[in-house]
């Protein structure tokens, strides 16, 4: 992979990123936990995009080629974990729930990564224990590979509020509704409505990170009403869109 930057050791550190800033595609020989203490983080791999607000962290397994993008002013926290030390037993990127204790542990550890005191070692041990019991809460947008599906997904990514169904979209890409329905399940592992909801949630997180009003987010992402958007958002993230900014 000549164009992919290789950094053998996954860094442990905290850094600031401005809205729209990116970290180009790279890989580590270590595992890595990626967490946004403020703002919304998107991690993209060949398999898709994982999105994490301040209540989520992303597990990136060793060897995974990945890139980062900041939505809103981002406070990025990175934690490297040796390849032979896999507290989660996961071999694919995964979004994890971050409760108050895990959040404070991640912030403390990444802000003082060189703390080799007994206290620092105990903090890291508790952090790993918390990671082991952290629920997995996916906010994932799988990437299609079939050209017809790529075309359909590109249309919706350009306008998440597009309300056309698969029959209408299929006319534009030369595929029947039945074929596209099958492709969504086979290629992306989810139904068309599930994928479109994930896309809309992904875009909603971006807009909220930019301090867009909740009503405007609901409209721009295609929900029939603000209340419908709030309900879906609450079920996905455990809090309302209005409370989202206070959690950053």
mmCIF file of C-alpha atoms in Angstrom:
data_model
loop_
_atom_site.group_PDB
_atom_site.id
_atom_site.type_symbol
_atom_site.label_atom_id
_atom_site.label_comp_id
_atom_site.label_asym_id
_atom_site.label_seq_id
_atom_site.Cartn_x
_atom_site.Cartn_y
_atom_site.Cartn_z
ATOM 1 C CA UNK A 1 0.000 0.000 0.000
ATOM 2 C CA UNK A 2 2.481 2.666 -1.217
ATOM 3 C CA UNK A 3 0.152 5.635 -0.685
ATOM 4 C CA UNK A 4 -0.883 4.716 2.838
ATOM 5 C CA UNK A 5 1.095 6.266 5.652
ATOM 6 C CA UNK A 6 2.386 3.654 8.102
ATOM 7 C CA UNK A 7 2.935 4.707 11.721
ATOM 8 C CA UNK A 8 3.911 1.495 13.557
ATOM 9 C CA UNK A 9 3.112 2.772 17.067
ATOM 10 C CA UNK A 10 -0.400 4.144 17.559
ATOM 11 C CA UNK A 11 0.023 7.393 19.498
ATOM 12 C CA UNK A 12 -1.616 8.212 22.798
ATOM 13 C CA UNK A 13 -2.317 11.931 22.966
ATOM 14 C CA UNK A 14 -4.907 14.710 22.968
ATOM 15 C CA UNK A 15 -5.103 17.292 20.187
ATOM 16 C CA UNK A 16 -7.391 19.992 18.841
ATOM 17 C CA UNK A 17 -8.851 19.901 15.316
ATOM 18 C CA UNK A 18 -10.737 22.712 13.587
ATOM 19 C CA UNK A 19 -14.053 22.059 11.815
ATOM 20 C CA UNK A 20 -13.391 20.166 8.587
ATOM 21 C CA UNK A 21 -9.822 19.205 9.513
ATOM 22 C CA UNK A 22 -8.737 15.740 8.449
ATOM 23 C CA UNK A 23 -6.045 13.194 9.213
ATOM 24 C CA UNK A 24 -5.176 11.327 6.032
ATOM 25 C CA UNK A 25 -5.367 7.566 5.550
ATOM 26 C CA UNK A 26 -2.850 5.684 7.667
ATOM 27 C CA UNK A 27 -2.404 2.476 9.638
ATOM 28 C CA UNK A 28 -0.742 1.322 12.849
ATOM 29 C CA UNK A 29 0.660 -1.958 14.065
ATOM 30 C CA UNK A 30 -1.195 -1.275 17.325
ATOM 31 C CA UNK A 31 -4.886 -1.056 18.158
ATOM 32 C CA UNK A 32 -6.267 2.394 18.864
ATOM 33 C CA UNK A 33 -9.179 3.971 20.708
ATOM 34 C CA UNK A 34 -10.326 7.223 19.072
ATOM 35 C CA UNK A 35 -12.554 9.554 21.082
ATOM 36 C CA UNK A 36 -13.973 13.043 20.564
ATOM 37 C CA UNK A 37 -14.239 14.838 23.892
ATOM 38 C CA UNK A 38 -15.933 17.676 22.017
ATOM 39 C CA UNK A 39 -17.370 17.823 18.508
ATOM 40 C CA UNK A 40 -18.185 14.881 16.239
ATOM 41 C CA UNK A 41 -15.599 12.525 14.800
ATOM 42 C CA UNK A 42 -15.890 10.448 11.627
ATOM 43 C CA UNK A 43 -13.476 7.577 11.055
ATOM 44 C CA UNK A 44 -13.486 6.159 7.524
ATOM 45 C CA UNK A 45 -12.097 2.796 6.397
ATOM 46 C CA UNK A 46 -12.541 0.780 3.236
ATOM 47 C CA UNK A 47 -15.630 -0.816 4.815
ATOM 48 C CA UNK A 48 -17.458 2.401 5.630
ATOM 49 C CA UNK A 49 -17.631 5.333 8.010
ATOM 50 C CA UNK A 50 -17.999 5.189 11.789
ATOM 51 C CA UNK A 51 -19.384 8.294 13.496
ATOM 52 C CA UNK A 52 -18.840 9.187 17.142
ATOM 53 C CA UNK A 53 -20.182 12.101 19.187
ATOM 54 C CA UNK A 54 -18.953 12.699 22.746
ATOM 55 C CA UNK A 55 -20.925 9.721 24.073
ATOM 56 C CA UNK A 56 -19.112 7.267 21.784
ATOM 57 C CA UNK A 57 -15.558 6.093 21.077
ATOM 58 C CA UNK A 58 -14.273 4.128 18.098
ATOM 59 C CA UNK A 59 -12.164 0.985 18.322
ATOM 60 C CA UNK A 60 -9.709 0.758 15.399
ATOM 61 C CA UNK A 61 -7.998 -2.665 15.224
ATOM 62 C CA UNK A 62 -4.295 -2.992 14.437
ATOM 63 C CA UNK A 63 -3.524 -2.796 10.722
ATOM 64 C CA UNK A 64 -6.786 -1.063 9.767
ATOM 65 C CA UNK A 65 -6.295 1.723 7.225
ATOM 66 C CA UNK A 66 -8.325 4.661 8.489
ATOM 67 C CA UNK A 67 -8.753 8.419 8.139
ATOM 68 C CA UNK A 68 -10.298 11.016 10.475
ATOM 69 C CA UNK A 69 -12.536 14.036 9.845
ATOM 70 C CA UNK A 70 -13.647 16.643 12.376
ATOM 71 C CA UNK A 71 -17.194 17.989 12.413
ATOM 72 C CA UNK A 72 -17.351 21.055 14.596
ATOM 73 C CA UNK A 73 -14.412 22.073 16.787
ATOM 74 C CA UNK A 74 -12.967 18.710 17.761
ATOM 75 C CA UNK A 75 -11.083 17.706 20.873
ATOM 76 C CA UNK A 76 -9.477 14.449 19.720
ATOM 77 C CA UNK A 77 -8.231 11.857 22.186
ATOM 78 C CA UNK A 78 -6.167 8.917 20.925
ATOM 79 C CA UNK A 79 -5.123 5.867 22.935
ATOM 80 C CA UNK A 80 -2.740 3.290 21.499
ATOM 81 C CA UNK A 81 -2.981 -0.311 22.688
ATOM 82 C CA UNK A 82 -0.356 -2.935 21.817
ATOM 83 C CA UNK A 83 -1.500 -5.487 19.220
ATOM 84 C CA UNK A 84 -1.098 -8.385 21.633
ATOM 85 C CA UNK A 85 -3.280 -6.591 24.185
ATOM 86 C CA UNK A 86 -6.864 -6.673 22.918
ATOM 87 C CA UNK A 87 -9.218 -5.954 25.833
ATOM 88 C CA UNK A 88 -12.266 -5.990 23.567
ATOM 89 C CA UNK A 89 -11.504 -9.086 21.525
ATOM 90 C CA UNK A 90 -12.638 -7.185 18.391
ATOM 91 C CA UNK A 91 -11.084 -7.441 14.939
ATOM 92 C CA UNK A 92 -13.243 -4.852 13.154
ATOM 93 C CA UNK A 93 -13.870 -1.131 13.767
ATOM 94 C CA UNK A 94 -16.589 -0.728 16.388
ATOM 95 C CA UNK A 95 -18.384 2.161 18.080
ATOM 96 C CA UNK A 96 -18.452 1.918 21.887
ATOM 97 C CA UNK A 97 -20.653 3.625 24.446
ATOM 98 C CA UNK A 98 -18.735 6.089 26.651
ATOM 99 C CA UNK A 99 -20.239 6.697 30.073
ATOM 100 C CA UNK A 100 -19.102 9.424 32.506
ATOM 101 C CA UNK A 101 -16.399 7.299 34.165
ATOM 102 C CA UNK A 102 -14.873 6.024 30.926
ATOM 103 C CA UNK A 103 -14.918 9.559 29.533
ATOM 104 C CA UNK A 104 -12.945 10.973 32.453
ATOM 105 C CA UNK A 105 -10.470 8.087 32.303
ATOM 106 C CA UNK A 106 -9.868 8.636 28.586
ATOM 107 C CA UNK A 107 -9.401 12.377 29.073
ATOM 108 C CA UNK A 108 -6.970 11.922 31.956
ATOM 109 C CA UNK A 109 -4.921 9.187 30.256
ATOM 110 C CA UNK A 110 -4.576 10.910 26.882
ATOM 111 C CA UNK A 111 -3.685 14.274 28.419
ATOM 112 C CA UNK A 112 -0.821 12.690 30.370
ATOM 113 C CA UNK A 113 0.280 9.771 28.151
ATOM 114 C CA UNK A 114 3.807 9.613 29.559
ATOM 115 C CA UNK A 115 2.704 9.169 33.168
ATOM 116 C CA UNK A 116 4.568 6.005 34.171
ATOM 117 C CA UNK A 117 3.882 6.375 37.890
ATOM 118 C CA UNK A 118 2.024 3.647 39.829
ATOM 119 C CA UNK A 119 -1.005 5.939 39.834
ATOM 120 C CA UNK A 120 -0.842 6.276 36.058
ATOM 121 C CA UNK A 121 -0.593 2.493 35.668
ATOM 122 C CA UNK A 122 -3.646 1.982 37.885
ATOM 123 C CA UNK A 123 -5.609 4.574 35.913
ATOM 124 C CA UNK A 124 -4.814 2.764 32.663
ATOM 125 C CA UNK A 125 -5.789 -0.597 34.170
ATOM 126 C CA UNK A 126 -9.181 0.768 35.245
ATOM 127 C CA UNK A 127 -9.607 2.346 31.794
ATOM 128 C CA UNK A 128 -9.038 -1.032 30.104
ATOM 129 C CA UNK A 129 -11.519 -2.651 32.498
ATOM 130 C CA UNK A 130 -14.110 -0.046 31.550
ATOM 131 C CA UNK A 131 -13.466 -0.638 27.846
ATOM 132 C CA UNK A 132 -14.058 -4.368 28.308
ATOM 133 C CA UNK A 133 -17.575 -3.781 29.615
ATOM 134 C CA UNK A 134 -18.461 -0.867 27.312
ATOM 135 C CA UNK A 135 -21.613 -1.640 25.264
ATOM 136 C CA UNK A 136 -21.244 -1.568 21.496
ATOM 137 C CA UNK A 137 -23.534 1.053 19.948
ATOM 138 C CA UNK A 138 -22.999 1.234 16.179
ATOM 139 C CA UNK A 139 -23.414 4.455 14.272
ATOM 140 C CA UNK A 140 -21.958 3.053 11.081
ATOM 141 C CA UNK A 141 -22.473 3.927 7.444
ATOM 142 C CA UNK A 142 -21.285 0.915 5.409
ATOM 143 C CA UNK A 143 -19.684 1.634 2.045
ATOM 144 C CA UNK A 144 -21.247 -0.077 -1.000
ATOM 145 C CA UNK A 145 -19.224 -1.896 -3.646
ATOM 146 C CA UNK A 146 -21.798 -2.716 -6.336
ATOM 147 C CA UNK A 147 -21.777 0.144 -8.914
ATOM 148 C CA UNK A 148 -25.586 0.423 -8.915
ATOM 149 C CA UNK A 149 -25.622 0.693 -5.141
ATOM 150 C CA UNK A 150 -22.745 3.184 -5.203
ATOM 151 C CA UNK A 151 -24.833 5.393 -7.500
ATOM 152 C CA UNK A 152 -27.955 5.173 -5.320
ATOM 153 C CA UNK A 153 -26.018 5.912 -2.131
ATOM 154 C CA UNK A 154 -24.268 8.876 -3.776
ATOM 155 C CA UNK A 155 -27.650 10.408 -4.674
ATOM 156 C CA UNK A 156 -28.844 10.128 -1.078
ATOM 157 C CA UNK A 157 -25.556 11.329 0.411
ATOM 158 C CA UNK A 158 -25.867 14.451 -1.756
ATOM 159 C CA UNK A 159 -29.339 15.064 -0.306
ATOM 160 C CA UNK A 160 -30.318 13.025 2.781
ATOM 161 C CA UNK A 161 -33.770 14.647 2.657
ATOM 162 C CA UNK A 162 -34.483 12.962 -0.706
ATOM 163 C CA UNK A 163 -37.702 11.011 -0.102
ATOM 164 C CA UNK A 164 -37.642 8.878 -3.248
ATOM 165 C CA UNK A 165 -37.984 5.135 -2.752
ATOM 166 C CA UNK A 166 -35.970 2.354 -4.353
ATOM 167 C CA UNK A 167 -38.335 2.032 -7.319
ATOM 168 C CA UNK A 168 -37.762 5.674 -8.326
ATOM 169 C CA UNK A 169 -34.040 5.598 -7.557
ATOM 170 C CA UNK A 170 -33.683 2.352 -9.473
ATOM 171 C CA UNK A 171 -34.942 4.017 -12.659
ATOM 172 C CA UNK A 172 -31.969 6.389 -12.445
ATOM 173 C CA UNK A 173 -29.327 3.678 -12.014
ATOM 174 C CA UNK A 174 -30.737 0.916 -14.184
ATOM 175 C CA UNK A 175 -31.792 -1.526 -11.480
ATOM 176 C CA UNK A 176 -35.150 -2.791 -10.284
ATOM 177 C CA UNK A 177 -36.499 -2.201 -6.789
ATOM 178 C CA UNK A 178 -36.166 -5.931 -6.113
ATOM 179 C CA UNK A 179 -32.509 -5.951 -7.208
ATOM 180 C CA UNK A 180 -31.627 -2.929 -5.072
ATOM 181 C CA UNK A 181 -33.433 -4.392 -2.063
ATOM 182 C CA UNK A 182 -31.333 -7.542 -2.400
ATOM 183 C CA UNK A 183 -28.124 -5.554 -2.870
ATOM 184 C CA UNK A 184 -28.665 -3.481 0.278
ATOM 185 C CA UNK A 185 -28.920 -6.659 2.336
ATOM 186 C CA UNK A 186 -26.088 -8.506 0.583
ATOM 187 C CA UNK A 187 -23.633 -5.619 0.143
ATOM 188 C CA UNK A 188 -24.339 -3.472 3.201
ATOM 189 C CA UNK A 189 -25.864 -5.927 5.675
ATOM 190 C CA UNK A 190 -28.946 -3.805 6.276
ATOM 191 C CA UNK A 191 -32.196 -2.795 4.637
ATOM 192 C CA UNK A 192 -32.592 0.358 2.568
ATOM 193 C CA UNK A 193 -34.627 2.139 5.311
ATOM 194 C CA UNK A 194 -31.987 1.200 7.907
ATOM 195 C CA UNK A 195 -29.150 2.540 5.752
ATOM 196 C CA UNK A 196 -31.001 5.774 4.983
ATOM 197 C CA UNK A 197 -31.705 6.302 8.693
ATOM 198 C CA UNK A 198 -28.011 5.805 9.480
ATOM 199 C CA UNK A 199 -27.104 8.297 6.755
ATOM 200 C CA UNK A 200 -29.543 10.849 8.170
ATOM 201 C CA UNK A 201 -28.247 10.352 11.708
ATOM 202 C CA UNK A 202 -24.679 10.762 10.440
ATOM 203 C CA UNK A 203 -25.576 14.026 8.715
ATOM 204 C CA UNK A 204 -27.569 15.191 11.747
ATOM 205 C CA UNK A 205 -24.513 14.746 13.965
ATOM 206 C CA UNK A 206 -22.464 16.840 11.551
ATOM 207 C CA UNK A 207 -25.034 19.628 11.507
ATOM 208 C CA UNK A 208 -25.488 19.634 15.281
ATOM 209 C CA UNK A 209 -21.711 19.892 15.676
ATOM 210 C CA UNK A 210 -21.954 23.070 13.588
ATOM 211 C CA UNK A 211 -24.640 24.428 15.968
ATOM 212 C CA UNK A 212 -27.441 24.130 13.407
ATOM 213 C CA UNK A 213 -30.872 24.483 15.120
ATOM 214 C CA UNK A 214 -32.669 21.196 15.769
ATOM 215 C CA UNK A 215 -35.660 22.109 13.589
ATOM 216 C CA UNK A 216 -33.377 22.919 10.658
ATOM 217 C CA UNK A 217 -31.467 19.653 11.149
ATOM 218 C CA UNK A 218 -34.707 17.669 11.067
ATOM 219 C CA UNK A 219 -35.770 19.373 7.836
ATOM 220 C CA UNK A 220 -32.388 19.105 6.086
ATOM 221 C CA UNK A 221 -32.032 15.430 6.986
ATOM 222 C CA UNK A 222 -35.469 14.424 5.734
ATOM 223 C CA UNK A 223 -37.538 13.742 8.827
ATOM 224 C CA UNK A 224 -41.258 14.390 8.465
ATOM 225 C CA UNK A 225 -41.310 16.449 11.667
ATOM 226 C CA UNK A 226 -39.009 17.710 14.393
ATOM 227 C CA UNK A 227 -40.658 15.386 16.912
ATOM 228 C CA UNK A 228 -40.001 12.361 14.663
ATOM 229 C CA UNK A 229 -36.328 13.368 14.404
ATOM 230 C CA UNK A 230 -36.028 13.821 18.172
ATOM 231 C CA UNK A 231 -37.531 10.379 18.770
ATOM 232 C CA UNK A 232 -35.157 8.594 16.366
ATOM 233 C CA UNK A 233 -32.153 10.537 17.666
ATOM 234 C CA UNK A 234 -33.010 9.737 21.303
ATOM 235 C CA UNK A 235 -33.339 6.032 20.544
ATOM 236 C CA UNK A 236 -29.987 6.033 18.725
ATOM 237 C CA UNK A 237 -27.940 8.082 21.192
ATOM 238 C CA UNK A 238 -29.798 8.025 24.502
ATOM 239 C CA UNK A 239 -30.382 11.784 24.630
ATOM 240 C CA UNK A 240 -32.211 14.432 22.631
ATOM 241 C CA UNK A 241 -30.599 16.533 19.889
ATOM 242 C CA UNK A 242 -31.158 19.593 22.057
ATOM 243 C CA UNK A 243 -29.055 18.052 24.827
ATOM 244 C CA UNK A 244 -26.350 17.030 22.372
ATOM 245 C CA UNK A 245 -24.410 20.290 22.594
ATOM 246 C CA UNK A 246 -24.248 20.125 26.384
ATOM 247 C CA UNK A 247 -22.550 16.718 26.151
ATOM 248 C CA UNK A 248 -19.708 17.960 23.981
#
